[in-house]
mmCIF file with all atom_site columns, C-alpha atoms in Angstrom:
data_model
loop_
_atom_site.group_PDB
_atom_site.id
_atom_site.type_symbol
_atom_site.label_atom_id
_atom_site.label_alt_id
_atom_site.label_comp_id
_atom_site.label_asym_id
_atom_site.label_entity_id
_atom_site.label_seq_id
_atom_site.pdbx_PDB_ins_code
_atom_site.Cartn_x
_atom_site.Cartn_y
_atom_site.Cartn_z
_atom_site.occupancy
_atom_site.B_iso_or_equiv
_atom_site.pdbx_formal_charge
_atom_site.auth_seq_id
_atom_site.auth_comp_id
_atom_site.auth_asym_id
_atom_site.auth_atom_id
_atom_site.pdbx_PDB_model_num
ATOM 1   C CA . ASP A 1 1   ? 0.000   0.000  0.000  1.00 63.00 ? 1   ASP A CA 1
ATOM 2   C CA . ALA A 1 2   ? 1.345   3.439  -0.897 1.00 78.00 ? 2   ALA A CA 1
ATOM 3   C CA . GLY A 1 3   ? 0.051   5.011  2.299  1.00 92.00 ? 3   GLY A CA 1
ATOM 4   C CA . VAL A 1 4   ? -1.704  8.367  2.500  1.00 95.00 ? 4   VAL A CA 1
ATOM 5   C CA . ILE A 1 5   ? -0.635  10.521 -0.433 1.00 97.00 ? 5   ILE A CA 1
ATOM 6   C CA . GLN A 1 6   ? -0.636  14.293 -0.255 1.00 97.00 ? 6   GLN A CA 1
ATOM 7   C CA . SER A 1 7   ? 0.167   16.804 -2.947 1.00 97.00 ? 7   SER A CA 1
ATOM 8   C CA . PRO A 1 8   ? 1.884   19.083 -3.412 1.00 97.00 ? 8   PRO A CA 1
ATOM 9   C CA . ARG A 1 9   ? 4.690   18.585 -0.917 1.00 96.00 ? 9   ARG A CA 1
ATOM 10  C CA . HIS A 1 10  ? 5.508   22.273 -0.955 1.00 97.00 ? 10  HIS A CA 1
ATOM 11  C CA . GLU A 1 11  ? 3.407   25.223 -2.055 1.00 97.00 ? 11  GLU A CA 1
ATOM 12  C CA . VAL A 1 12  ? 4.418   28.848 -2.193 1.00 98.00 ? 12  VAL A CA 1
ATOM 13  C CA . THR A 1 13  ? 1.735   31.331 -3.108 1.00 97.00 ? 13  THR A CA 1
ATOM 14  C CA . GLU A 1 14  ? 1.020   35.015 -2.914 1.00 97.00 ? 14  GLU A CA 1
ATOM 15  C CA . MET A 1 15  ? -1.435  36.497 -0.492 1.00 97.00 ? 15  MET A CA 1
ATOM 16  C CA . GLY A 1 16  ? -4.929  36.564 -1.925 1.00 97.00 ? 16  GLY A CA 1
ATOM 17  C CA . GLN A 1 17  ? -4.461  33.567 -4.174 1.00 97.00 ? 17  GLN A CA 1
ATOM 18  C CA . GLU A 1 18  ? -6.486  30.375 -3.986 1.00 97.00 ? 18  GLU A CA 1
ATOM 19  C CA . VAL A 1 19  ? -4.680  27.302 -2.701 1.00 98.00 ? 19  VAL A CA 1
ATOM 20  C CA . THR A 1 20  ? -5.850  23.693 -3.048 1.00 98.00 ? 20  THR A CA 1
ATOM 21  C CA . LEU A 1 21  ? -4.259  20.866 -1.104 1.00 98.00 ? 21  LEU A CA 1
ATOM 22  C CA . ARG A 1 22  ? -4.971  17.284 -2.090 1.00 98.00 ? 22  ARG A CA 1
ATOM 23  C CA . CYS A 1 23  ? -5.131  13.983 -0.273 1.00 98.00 ? 23  CYS A CA 1
ATOM 24  C CA . LYS A 1 24  ? -5.602  10.346 -1.253 1.00 97.00 ? 24  LYS A CA 1
ATOM 25  C CA . PRO A 1 25  ? -6.347  8.173  1.799  1.00 96.00 ? 25  PRO A CA 1
ATOM 26  C CA . ILE A 1 26  ? -5.474  4.531  2.193  1.00 92.00 ? 26  ILE A CA 1
ATOM 27  C CA . SER A 1 27  ? -7.916  2.351  0.320  1.00 92.00 ? 27  SER A CA 1
ATOM 28  C CA . GLY A 1 28  ? -10.603 1.020  2.615  1.00 88.00 ? 28  GLY A CA 1
ATOM 29  C CA . HIS A 1 29  ? -10.102 3.600  5.340  1.00 90.00 ? 29  HIS A CA 1
ATOM 30  C CA . ASP A 1 30  ? -13.405 5.174  6.222  1.00 90.00 ? 30  ASP A CA 1
ATOM 31  C CA . TYR A 1 31  ? -12.191 8.186  8.240  1.00 92.00 ? 31  TYR A CA 1
ATOM 32  C CA . LEU A 1 32  ? -10.180 11.085 6.875  1.00 94.00 ? 32  LEU A CA 1
ATOM 33  C CA . PHE A 1 33  ? -8.733  13.917 8.912  1.00 95.00 ? 33  PHE A CA 1
ATOM 34  C CA . TRP A 1 34  ? -7.112  17.248 8.033  1.00 97.00 ? 34  TRP A CA 1
ATOM 35  C CA . TYR A 1 35  ? -4.679  18.689 10.571 1.00 97.00 ? 35  TYR A CA 1
ATOM 36  C CA . ARG A 1 36  ? -2.630  21.868 10.571 1.00 97.00 ? 36  ARG A CA 1
ATOM 37  C CA . GLN A 1 37  ? 0.751   22.167 12.300 1.00 97.00 ? 37  GLN A CA 1
ATOM 38  C CA . THR A 1 38  ? 2.303   25.473 13.334 1.00 95.00 ? 38  THR A CA 1
ATOM 39  C CA . MET A 1 39  ? 4.951   26.396 15.854 1.00 91.00 ? 39  MET A CA 1
ATOM 40  C CA . MET A 1 40  ? 2.501   28.504 17.829 1.00 91.00 ? 40  MET A CA 1
ATOM 41  C CA . ARG A 1 41  ? -0.518  26.197 17.919 1.00 90.00 ? 41  ARG A CA 1
ATOM 42  C CA . GLY A 1 42  ? 0.992   22.762 17.376 1.00 92.00 ? 42  GLY A CA 1
ATOM 43  C CA . LEU A 1 43  ? -1.144  20.114 15.694 1.00 94.00 ? 43  LEU A CA 1
ATOM 44  C CA . GLU A 1 44  ? -4.784  21.080 15.460 1.00 94.00 ? 44  GLU A CA 1
ATOM 45  C CA . LEU A 1 45  ? -7.660  19.280 13.813 1.00 94.00 ? 45  LEU A CA 1
ATOM 46  C CA . LEU A 1 46  ? -9.394  21.225 11.071 1.00 96.00 ? 46  LEU A CA 1
ATOM 47  C CA . ILE A 1 47  ? -12.060 18.802 9.873  1.00 96.00 ? 47  ILE A CA 1
ATOM 48  C CA . TYR A 1 48  ? -12.763 15.114 9.546  1.00 94.00 ? 48  TYR A CA 1
ATOM 49  C CA . PHE A 1 49  ? -14.920 12.954 7.307  1.00 95.00 ? 49  PHE A CA 1
ATOM 50  C CA . ASN A 1 50  ? -16.601 9.593  7.811  1.00 92.00 ? 50  ASN A CA 1
ATOM 51  C CA . ASN A 1 51  ? -17.570 7.728  4.655  1.00 93.00 ? 51  ASN A CA 1
ATOM 52  C CA . ASN A 1 52  ? -17.031 10.932 2.667  1.00 95.00 ? 52  ASN A CA 1
ATOM 53  C CA . VAL A 1 53  ? -19.398 12.972 4.865  1.00 95.00 ? 53  VAL A CA 1
ATOM 54  C CA . PRO A 1 54  ? -18.002 15.901 6.901  1.00 95.00 ? 54  PRO A CA 1
ATOM 55  C CA . ILE A 1 55  ? -18.606 15.137 10.565 1.00 92.00 ? 55  ILE A CA 1
ATOM 56  C CA . ASP A 1 56  ? -16.876 17.894 12.500 1.00 92.00 ? 56  ASP A CA 1
ATOM 57  C CA . ASP A 1 57  ? -15.593 21.085 10.921 1.00 93.00 ? 57  ASP A CA 1
ATOM 58  C CA . SER A 1 58  ? -15.415 23.103 14.129 1.00 91.00 ? 58  SER A CA 1
ATOM 59  C CA . GLY A 1 59  ? -11.674 23.421 13.736 1.00 92.00 ? 59  GLY A CA 1
ATOM 60  C CA . MET A 1 60  ? -11.848 25.181 10.380 1.00 94.00 ? 60  MET A CA 1
ATOM 61  C CA . PRO A 1 61  ? -10.540 28.626 11.225 1.00 86.00 ? 61  PRO A CA 1
ATOM 62  C CA . GLU A 1 62  ? -12.572 30.788 8.906  1.00 84.00 ? 62  GLU A CA 1
ATOM 63  C CA . ASP A 1 63  ? -14.909 30.788 5.956  1.00 90.00 ? 63  ASP A CA 1
ATOM 64  C CA . ARG A 1 64  ? -11.848 31.095 3.780  1.00 95.00 ? 64  ARG A CA 1
ATOM 65  C CA . PHE A 1 65  ? -11.216 27.411 4.450  1.00 97.00 ? 65  PHE A CA 1
ATOM 66  C CA . SER A 1 66  ? -13.278 24.679 2.857  1.00 97.00 ? 66  SER A CA 1
ATOM 67  C CA . ALA A 1 67  ? -12.841 20.926 2.505  1.00 98.00 ? 67  ALA A CA 1
ATOM 68  C CA . LYS A 1 68  ? -14.497 18.358 0.313  1.00 97.00 ? 68  LYS A CA 1
ATOM 69  C CA . MET A 1 69  ? -14.427 14.603 -0.122 1.00 97.00 ? 69  MET A CA 1
ATOM 70  C CA . PRO A 1 70  ? -16.203 13.792 -3.381 1.00 97.00 ? 70  PRO A CA 1
ATOM 71  C CA . ASN A 1 71  ? -15.363 10.089 -3.136 1.00 95.00 ? 71  ASN A CA 1
ATOM 72  C CA . ALA A 1 72  ? -13.634 7.594  -0.882 1.00 94.00 ? 72  ALA A CA 1
ATOM 73  C CA . SER A 1 73  ? -10.270 8.060  -2.543 1.00 94.00 ? 73  SER A CA 1
ATOM 74  C CA . PHE A 1 74  ? -9.875  11.827 -2.710 1.00 96.00 ? 74  PHE A CA 1
ATOM 75  C CA . SER A 1 75  ? -10.182 14.909 -0.541 1.00 98.00 ? 75  SER A CA 1
ATOM 76  C CA . THR A 1 76  ? -9.259  18.557 -0.956 1.00 98.00 ? 76  THR A CA 1
ATOM 77  C CA . LEU A 1 77  ? -8.632  21.426 1.419  1.00 98.00 ? 77  LEU A CA 1
ATOM 78  C CA . LYS A 1 78  ? -9.041  24.821 -0.171 1.00 98.00 ? 78  LYS A CA 1
ATOM 79  C CA . ILE A 1 79  ? -8.050  28.243 1.120  1.00 97.00 ? 79  ILE A CA 1
ATOM 80  C CA . GLN A 1 80  ? -9.490  31.255 -0.691 1.00 96.00 ? 80  GLN A CA 1
ATOM 81  C CA . PRO A 1 81  ? -8.154  33.885 -0.349 1.00 96.00 ? 81  PRO A CA 1
ATOM 82  C CA . SER A 1 82  ? -4.908  32.832 1.299  1.00 97.00 ? 82  SER A CA 1
ATOM 83  C CA . GLU A 1 83  ? -3.188  34.969 3.942  1.00 96.00 ? 83  GLU A CA 1
ATOM 84  C CA . PRO A 1 84  ? 0.350   34.865 5.381  1.00 97.00 ? 84  PRO A CA 1
ATOM 85  C CA . ARG A 1 85  ? -0.991  33.513 8.692  1.00 96.00 ? 85  ARG A CA 1
ATOM 86  C CA . ASP A 1 86  ? -2.163  30.407 6.836  1.00 97.00 ? 86  ASP A CA 1
ATOM 87  C CA . SER A 1 87  ? 1.471   29.393 6.399  1.00 97.00 ? 87  SER A CA 1
ATOM 88  C CA . ALA A 1 88  ? 1.818   25.985 8.047  1.00 97.00 ? 88  ALA A CA 1
ATOM 89  C CA . VAL A 1 89  ? 2.223   22.281 7.370  1.00 97.00 ? 89  VAL A CA 1
ATOM 90  C CA . TYR A 1 90  ? -1.084  20.665 6.511  1.00 98.00 ? 90  TYR A CA 1
ATOM 91  C CA . PHE A 1 91  ? -1.468  16.964 7.170  1.00 98.00 ? 91  PHE A CA 1
ATOM 92  C CA . CYS A 1 92  ? -4.018  14.522 5.932  1.00 97.00 ? 92  CYS A CA 1
ATOM 93  C CA . ALA A 1 93  ? -4.546  11.271 7.835  1.00 95.00 ? 93  ALA A CA 1
ATOM 94  C CA . SER A 1 94  ? -6.827  8.307  7.427  1.00 93.00 ? 94  SER A CA 1
ATOM 95  C CA . SER A 1 95  ? -8.116  5.642  9.752  1.00 89.00 ? 95  SER A CA 1
ATOM 96  C CA . LEU A 1 96  ? -9.714  2.247  9.278  1.00 83.00 ? 96  LEU A CA 1
ATOM 97  C CA . ARG A 1 97  ? -12.199 2.775  12.076 1.00 72.00 ? 97  ARG A CA 1
ATOM 98  C CA . TYR A 1 98  ? -12.526 5.106  14.955 1.00 57.00 ? 98  TYR A CA 1
ATOM 99  C CA . ARG A 1 99  ? -11.478 4.268  18.489 1.00 49.00 ? 99  ARG A CA 1
ATOM 100 C CA . SER A 1 100 ? -9.457  1.370  17.280 1.00 55.00 ? 100 SER A CA 1
ATOM 101 C CA . ASN A 1 101 ? -5.925  0.899  18.430 1.00 61.00 ? 101 ASN A CA 1
ATOM 102 C CA . TYR A 1 102 ? -4.638  1.225  14.916 1.00 74.00 ? 102 TYR A CA 1
ATOM 103 C CA . GLY A 1 103 ? -4.260  4.974  15.230 1.00 79.00 ? 103 GLY A CA 1
ATOM 104 C CA . TYR A 1 104 ? -4.037  7.088  12.149 1.00 89.00 ? 104 TYR A CA 1
ATOM 105 C CA . THR A 1 105 ? -1.796  6.895  9.120  1.00 91.00 ? 105 THR A CA 1
ATOM 106 C CA . PHE A 1 106 ? -0.537  10.320 8.178  1.00 94.00 ? 106 PHE A CA 1
ATOM 107 C CA . GLY A 1 107 ? 0.547   11.640 4.840  1.00 95.00 ? 107 GLY A CA 1
ATOM 108 C CA . SER A 1 108 ? 3.861   13.420 4.500  1.00 95.00 ? 108 SER A CA 1
ATOM 109 C CA . GLY A 1 109 ? 2.188   16.815 4.689  1.00 97.00 ? 109 GLY A CA 1
ATOM 110 C CA . THR A 1 110 ? 2.076   19.904 2.518  1.00 98.00 ? 110 THR A CA 1
ATOM 111 C CA . ARG A 1 111 ? 4.194   22.848 3.606  1.00 97.00 ? 111 ARG A CA 1
ATOM 112 C CA . LEU A 1 112 ? 2.305   25.982 2.623  1.00 98.00 ? 112 LEU A CA 1
ATOM 113 C CA . THR A 1 113 ? 4.020   29.344 2.515  1.00 98.00 ? 113 THR A CA 1
ATOM 114 C CA . VAL A 1 114 ? 1.930   32.423 1.784  1.00 98.00 ? 114 VAL A CA 1
ATOM 115 C CA . VAL A 1 115 ? 3.984   35.514 0.981  1.00 97.00 ? 115 VAL A CA 1
ATOM 116 C CA . ALA B 2 1   ? -12.394 19.062 26.509 1.00 72.00 ? 1   ALA B CA 1
ATOM 117 C CA . GLN B 2 2   ? -9.430  16.789 26.739 1.00 82.00 ? 2   GLN B CA 1
ATOM 118 C CA . THR B 2 3   ? -5.983  18.263 27.052 1.00 92.00 ? 3   THR B CA 1
ATOM 119 C CA . VAL B 2 4   ? -2.569  16.680 26.616 1.00 96.00 ? 4   VAL B CA 1
ATOM 120 C CA . THR B 2 5   ? 0.499   18.200 28.253 1.00 97.00 ? 5   THR B CA 1
ATOM 121 C CA . GLN B 2 6   ? 4.124   17.525 27.455 1.00 97.00 ? 6   GLN B CA 1
ATOM 122 C CA . SER B 2 7   ? 6.179   19.540 29.915 1.00 95.00 ? 7   SER B CA 1
ATOM 123 C CA . GLN B 2 8   ? 9.593   18.857 28.357 1.00 96.00 ? 8   GLN B CA 1
ATOM 124 C CA . PRO B 2 9   ? 10.075  20.918 25.182 1.00 96.00 ? 9   PRO B CA 1
ATOM 125 C CA . GLU B 2 10  ? 13.536  19.431 24.696 1.00 97.00 ? 10  GLU B CA 1
ATOM 126 C CA . MET B 2 11  ? 15.410  16.367 25.893 1.00 97.00 ? 11  MET B CA 1
ATOM 127 C CA . SER B 2 12  ? 18.779  14.872 25.060 1.00 97.00 ? 12  SER B CA 1
ATOM 128 C CA . VAL B 2 13  ? 20.242  11.425 25.563 1.00 97.00 ? 13  VAL B CA 1
ATOM 129 C CA . GLN B 2 14  ? 23.554  9.770  24.923 1.00 98.00 ? 14  GLN B CA 1
ATOM 130 C CA . GLU B 2 15  ? 23.576  7.080  22.291 1.00 97.00 ? 15  GLU B CA 1
ATOM 131 C CA . ALA B 2 16  ? 22.855  3.631  23.816 1.00 97.00 ? 16  ALA B CA 1
ATOM 132 C CA . GLU B 2 17  ? 21.398  5.189  26.963 1.00 97.00 ? 17  GLU B CA 1
ATOM 133 C CA . THR B 2 18  ? 17.772  5.290  28.113 1.00 98.00 ? 18  THR B CA 1
ATOM 134 C CA . VAL B 2 19  ? 15.494  8.308  28.098 1.00 98.00 ? 19  VAL B CA 1
ATOM 135 C CA . THR B 2 20  ? 11.956  8.887  29.327 1.00 98.00 ? 20  THR B CA 1
ATOM 136 C CA . LEU B 2 21  ? 9.570   11.413 27.829 1.00 98.00 ? 21  LEU B CA 1
ATOM 137 C CA . SER B 2 22  ? 6.673   12.618 29.964 1.00 98.00 ? 22  SER B CA 1
ATOM 138 C CA . CYS B 2 23  ? 3.037   13.139 29.092 1.00 98.00 ? 23  CYS B CA 1
ATOM 139 C CA . THR B 2 24  ? -0.025  13.901 31.171 1.00 97.00 ? 24  THR B CA 1
ATOM 140 C CA . TYR B 2 25  ? -3.597  14.262 30.043 1.00 97.00 ? 25  TYR B CA 1
ATOM 141 C CA . ASP B 2 26  ? -6.882  15.417 31.411 1.00 95.00 ? 26  ASP B CA 1
ATOM 142 C CA . THR B 2 27  ? -10.125 13.598 30.708 1.00 93.00 ? 27  THR B CA 1
ATOM 143 C CA . SER B 2 28  ? -13.368 12.569 32.368 1.00 92.00 ? 28  SER B CA 1
ATOM 144 C CA . GLU B 2 29  ? -13.726 9.534  30.124 1.00 91.00 ? 29  GLU B CA 1
ATOM 145 C CA . SER B 2 30  ? -12.900 6.024  31.267 1.00 89.00 ? 30  SER B CA 1
ATOM 146 C CA . ASP B 2 31  ? -12.390 4.431  27.868 1.00 88.00 ? 31  ASP B CA 1
ATOM 147 C CA . TYR B 2 32  ? -9.783  5.914  25.568 1.00 91.00 ? 32  TYR B CA 1
ATOM 148 C CA . TYR B 2 33  ? -6.554  5.306  23.691 1.00 91.00 ? 33  TYR B CA 1
ATOM 149 C CA . LEU B 2 34  ? -3.157  6.904  24.048 1.00 95.00 ? 34  LEU B CA 1
ATOM 150 C CA . PHE B 2 35  ? -0.434  7.129  21.443 1.00 95.00 ? 35  PHE B CA 1
ATOM 151 C CA . TRP B 2 36  ? 3.108   8.279  20.914 1.00 97.00 ? 36  TRP B CA 1
ATOM 152 C CA . TYR B 2 37  ? 4.003   9.601  17.483 1.00 97.00 ? 37  TYR B CA 1
ATOM 153 C CA . LYS B 2 38  ? 7.470   10.402 16.184 1.00 97.00 ? 38  LYS B CA 1
ATOM 154 C CA . GLN B 2 39  ? 8.131   13.197 13.710 1.00 96.00 ? 39  GLN B CA 1
ATOM 155 C CA . PRO B 2 40  ? 11.677  13.162 12.262 1.00 95.00 ? 40  PRO B CA 1
ATOM 156 C CA . PRO B 2 41  ? 13.030  16.027 10.148 1.00 92.00 ? 41  PRO B CA 1
ATOM 157 C CA . SER B 2 42  ? 11.288  14.508 7.123  1.00 91.00 ? 42  SER B CA 1
ATOM 158 C CA . ARG B 2 43  ? 8.083   15.639 8.986  1.00 92.00 ? 43  ARG B CA 1
ATOM 159 C CA . GLN B 2 44  ? 6.382   12.286 8.452  1.00 92.00 ? 44  GLN B CA 1
ATOM 160 C CA . MET B 2 45  ? 4.238   11.399 11.493 1.00 94.00 ? 45  MET B CA 1
ATOM 161 C CA . ILE B 2 46  ? 5.079   7.854  12.525 1.00 94.00 ? 46  ILE B CA 1
ATOM 162 C CA . LEU B 2 47  ? 3.123   5.861  15.090 1.00 93.00 ? 47  LEU B CA 1
ATOM 163 C CA . VAL B 2 48  ? 5.516   4.535  17.722 1.00 96.00 ? 48  VAL B CA 1
ATOM 164 C CA . ILE B 2 49  ? 3.321   2.852  20.287 1.00 95.00 ? 49  ILE B CA 1
ATOM 165 C CA . ARG B 2 50  ? -0.287  2.721  21.488 1.00 93.00 ? 50  ARG B CA 1
ATOM 166 C CA . GLN B 2 51  ? -2.067  1.924  24.748 1.00 93.00 ? 51  GLN B CA 1
ATOM 167 C CA . GLU B 2 52  ? -5.681  1.086  25.480 1.00 90.00 ? 52  GLU B CA 1
ATOM 168 C CA . ALA B 2 53  ? -6.863  2.590  28.732 1.00 91.00 ? 53  ALA B CA 1
ATOM 169 C CA . TYR B 2 54  ? -8.681  -0.572 29.807 1.00 88.00 ? 54  TYR B CA 1
ATOM 170 C CA . LYS B 2 55  ? -5.479  -2.575 29.670 1.00 87.00 ? 55  LYS B CA 1
ATOM 171 C CA . GLN B 2 56  ? -3.380  -2.408 32.800 1.00 85.00 ? 56  GLN B CA 1
ATOM 172 C CA . GLN B 2 57  ? -0.368  -3.949 31.096 1.00 90.00 ? 57  GLN B CA 1
ATOM 173 C CA . ASN B 2 58  ? 2.045   -1.400 29.685 1.00 93.00 ? 58  ASN B CA 1
ATOM 174 C CA . ALA B 2 59  ? 2.568   -1.565 25.942 1.00 91.00 ? 59  ALA B CA 1
ATOM 175 C CA . THR B 2 60  ? 5.997   -2.459 24.544 1.00 93.00 ? 60  THR B CA 1
ATOM 176 C CA . GLU B 2 61  ? 7.366   -2.258 21.011 1.00 92.00 ? 61  GLU B CA 1
ATOM 177 C CA . ASN B 2 62  ? 10.975  -3.383 20.813 1.00 95.00 ? 62  ASN B CA 1
ATOM 178 C CA . ARG B 2 63  ? 13.063  -0.614 22.424 1.00 97.00 ? 63  ARG B CA 1
ATOM 179 C CA . PHE B 2 64  ? 9.998   1.514  23.146 1.00 97.00 ? 64  PHE B CA 1
ATOM 180 C CA . SER B 2 65  ? 7.799   1.024  26.187 1.00 97.00 ? 65  SER B CA 1
ATOM 181 C CA . VAL B 2 66  ? 5.300   3.074  28.104 1.00 97.00 ? 66  VAL B CA 1
ATOM 182 C CA . ASN B 2 67  ? 4.502   3.629  31.733 1.00 96.00 ? 67  ASN B CA 1
ATOM 183 C CA . PHE B 2 68  ? 0.756   4.091  31.849 1.00 96.00 ? 68  PHE B CA 1
ATOM 184 C CA . GLN B 2 69  ? -0.632  5.344  35.153 1.00 95.00 ? 69  GLN B CA 1
ATOM 185 C CA . LYS B 2 70  ? -4.376  5.699  34.636 1.00 94.00 ? 70  LYS B CA 1
ATOM 186 C CA . ALA B 2 71  ? -5.206  7.138  38.047 1.00 94.00 ? 71  ALA B CA 1
ATOM 187 C CA . ALA B 2 72  ? -2.490  9.734  37.690 1.00 95.00 ? 72  ALA B CA 1
ATOM 188 C CA . LYS B 2 73  ? -3.389  10.321 34.008 1.00 96.00 ? 73  LYS B CA 1
ATOM 189 C CA . SER B 2 74  ? 0.219   9.876  33.063 1.00 96.00 ? 74  SER B CA 1
ATOM 190 C CA . PHE B 2 75  ? 1.630   8.220  29.940 1.00 97.00 ? 75  PHE B CA 1
ATOM 191 C CA . SER B 2 76  ? 5.404   8.336  29.632 1.00 97.00 ? 76  SER B CA 1
ATOM 192 C CA . LEU B 2 77  ? 7.533   6.877  26.851 1.00 98.00 ? 77  LEU B CA 1
ATOM 193 C CA . LYS B 2 78  ? 10.797  5.099  27.576 1.00 98.00 ? 78  LYS B CA 1
ATOM 194 C CA . ILE B 2 79  ? 13.332  4.621  24.824 1.00 98.00 ? 79  ILE B CA 1
ATOM 195 C CA . SER B 2 80  ? 16.019  2.078  25.637 1.00 97.00 ? 80  SER B CA 1
ATOM 196 C CA . ASP B 2 81  ? 19.368  1.731  23.890 1.00 97.00 ? 81  ASP B CA 1
ATOM 197 C CA . SER B 2 82  ? 18.845  5.069  22.139 1.00 97.00 ? 82  SER B CA 1
ATOM 198 C CA . GLN B 2 83  ? 19.998  5.286  18.534 1.00 97.00 ? 83  GLN B CA 1
ATOM 199 C CA . LEU B 2 84  ? 20.854  8.255  16.355 1.00 97.00 ? 84  LEU B CA 1
ATOM 200 C CA . GLY B 2 85  ? 17.756  7.503  14.295 1.00 96.00 ? 85  GLY B CA 1
ATOM 201 C CA . ASP B 2 86  ? 15.570  8.103  17.336 1.00 97.00 ? 86  ASP B CA 1
ATOM 202 C CA . ALA B 2 87  ? 16.261  11.829 17.126 1.00 97.00 ? 87  ALA B CA 1
ATOM 203 C CA . ALA B 2 88  ? 12.937  13.480 16.357 1.00 97.00 ? 88  ALA B CA 1
ATOM 204 C CA . MET B 2 89  ? 10.008  15.385 17.781 1.00 97.00 ? 89  MET B CA 1
ATOM 205 C CA . TYR B 2 90  ? 7.795   13.105 19.853 1.00 98.00 ? 90  TYR B CA 1
ATOM 206 C CA . PHE B 2 91  ? 4.094   13.774 20.318 1.00 97.00 ? 91  PHE B CA 1
ATOM 207 C CA . CYS B 2 92  ? 1.791   12.260 22.867 1.00 97.00 ? 92  CYS B CA 1
ATOM 208 C CA . ALA B 2 93  ? -1.817  11.936 21.691 1.00 96.00 ? 93  ALA B CA 1
ATOM 209 C CA . TYR B 2 94  ? -5.211  11.111 23.195 1.00 94.00 ? 94  TYR B CA 1
ATOM 210 C CA . GLN B 2 95  ? -8.236  9.593  21.496 1.00 90.00 ? 95  GLN B CA 1
ATOM 211 C CA . GLY B 2 96  ? -11.491 9.320  23.419 1.00 87.00 ? 96  GLY B CA 1
ATOM 212 C CA . SER B 2 97  ? -15.118 9.109  22.422 1.00 82.00 ? 97  SER B CA 1
ATOM 213 C CA . ALA B 2 98  ? -14.523 11.824 19.863 1.00 78.00 ? 98  ALA B CA 1
ATOM 214 C CA . ARG B 2 99  ? -12.831 10.487 16.764 1.00 76.00 ? 99  ARG B CA 1
ATOM 215 C CA . GLN B 2 100 ? -9.995  12.914 16.574 1.00 83.00 ? 100 GLN B CA 1
ATOM 216 C CA . LEU B 2 101 ? -6.576  12.718 18.138 1.00 90.00 ? 101 LEU B CA 1
ATOM 217 C CA . THR B 2 102 ? -5.654  15.494 20.546 1.00 93.00 ? 102 THR B CA 1
ATOM 218 C CA . PHE B 2 103 ? -1.918  16.120 20.547 1.00 95.00 ? 103 PHE B CA 1
ATOM 219 C CA . GLY B 2 104 ? 0.486   17.501 23.097 1.00 96.00 ? 104 GLY B CA 1
ATOM 220 C CA . SER B 2 105 ? 2.944   20.222 22.166 1.00 96.00 ? 105 SER B CA 1
ATOM 221 C CA . GLY B 2 106 ? 5.786   17.800 21.560 1.00 96.00 ? 106 GLY B CA 1
ATOM 222 C CA . THR B 2 107 ? 9.247   17.001 22.949 1.00 97.00 ? 107 THR B CA 1
ATOM 223 C CA . GLN B 2 108 ? 12.290  17.460 20.745 1.00 97.00 ? 108 GLN B CA 1
ATOM 224 C CA . LEU B 2 109 ? 14.694  14.576 21.390 1.00 98.00 ? 109 LEU B CA 1
ATOM 225 C CA . THR B 2 110 ? 18.363  14.906 20.548 1.00 97.00 ? 110 THR B CA 1
ATOM 226 C CA . VAL B 2 111 ? 20.580  11.822 20.542 1.00 97.00 ? 111 VAL B CA 1
ATOM 227 C CA . LEU B 2 112 ? 24.239  12.559 21.216 1.00 97.00 ? 112 LEU B CA 1
ATOM 228 C CA . PRO B 2 113 ? 26.882  10.310 19.664 1.00 94.00 ? 113 PRO B CA 1
#
């Protein structure tokens, strides 16, 4: 299995531009999570999906952020318009089932820099 | 809400020695899972070890073991025979009735040759 695949690995964009981050979860995993990592706030959950349905988006910072999961093998996190404070590493993770002792499998993250 | 606290921002250990990383958590739940994740400079989050709260026996994975004290809400990670490849940021994480993992702030481990 190729694991959780995220793209791009690095993204540099100008303030005000739209940014789309992509994630392919592990086949068969029914939970998908988006996390953001910054020095100031650490790892924080943005949103998670169960069977492609958004369950909890309370961590999405603002209306500028949106996430979709059109099918079981693909999810996107979009920021429009982007701001310098959005600079962070964004992780996608997937899980076979919740509250299991398998934990999550994380992707390698996308480092976003907004200038 | 659950909180996870890692009070040691940085730790160092001599190669081949043993080091213990601390973690405490706050919860009112009785059934939950605890994890340690490792994040090397490649930034990949790697699951190191897991513990189910209902199990009294401490989890062990090769050189990694935990000391789980449920009453004290403590979950420390012991790394034995430390290797240069163990150098990384280590995160303690909690998973309760909510699906998501709640992470601590991390401990940066340096392994000295």
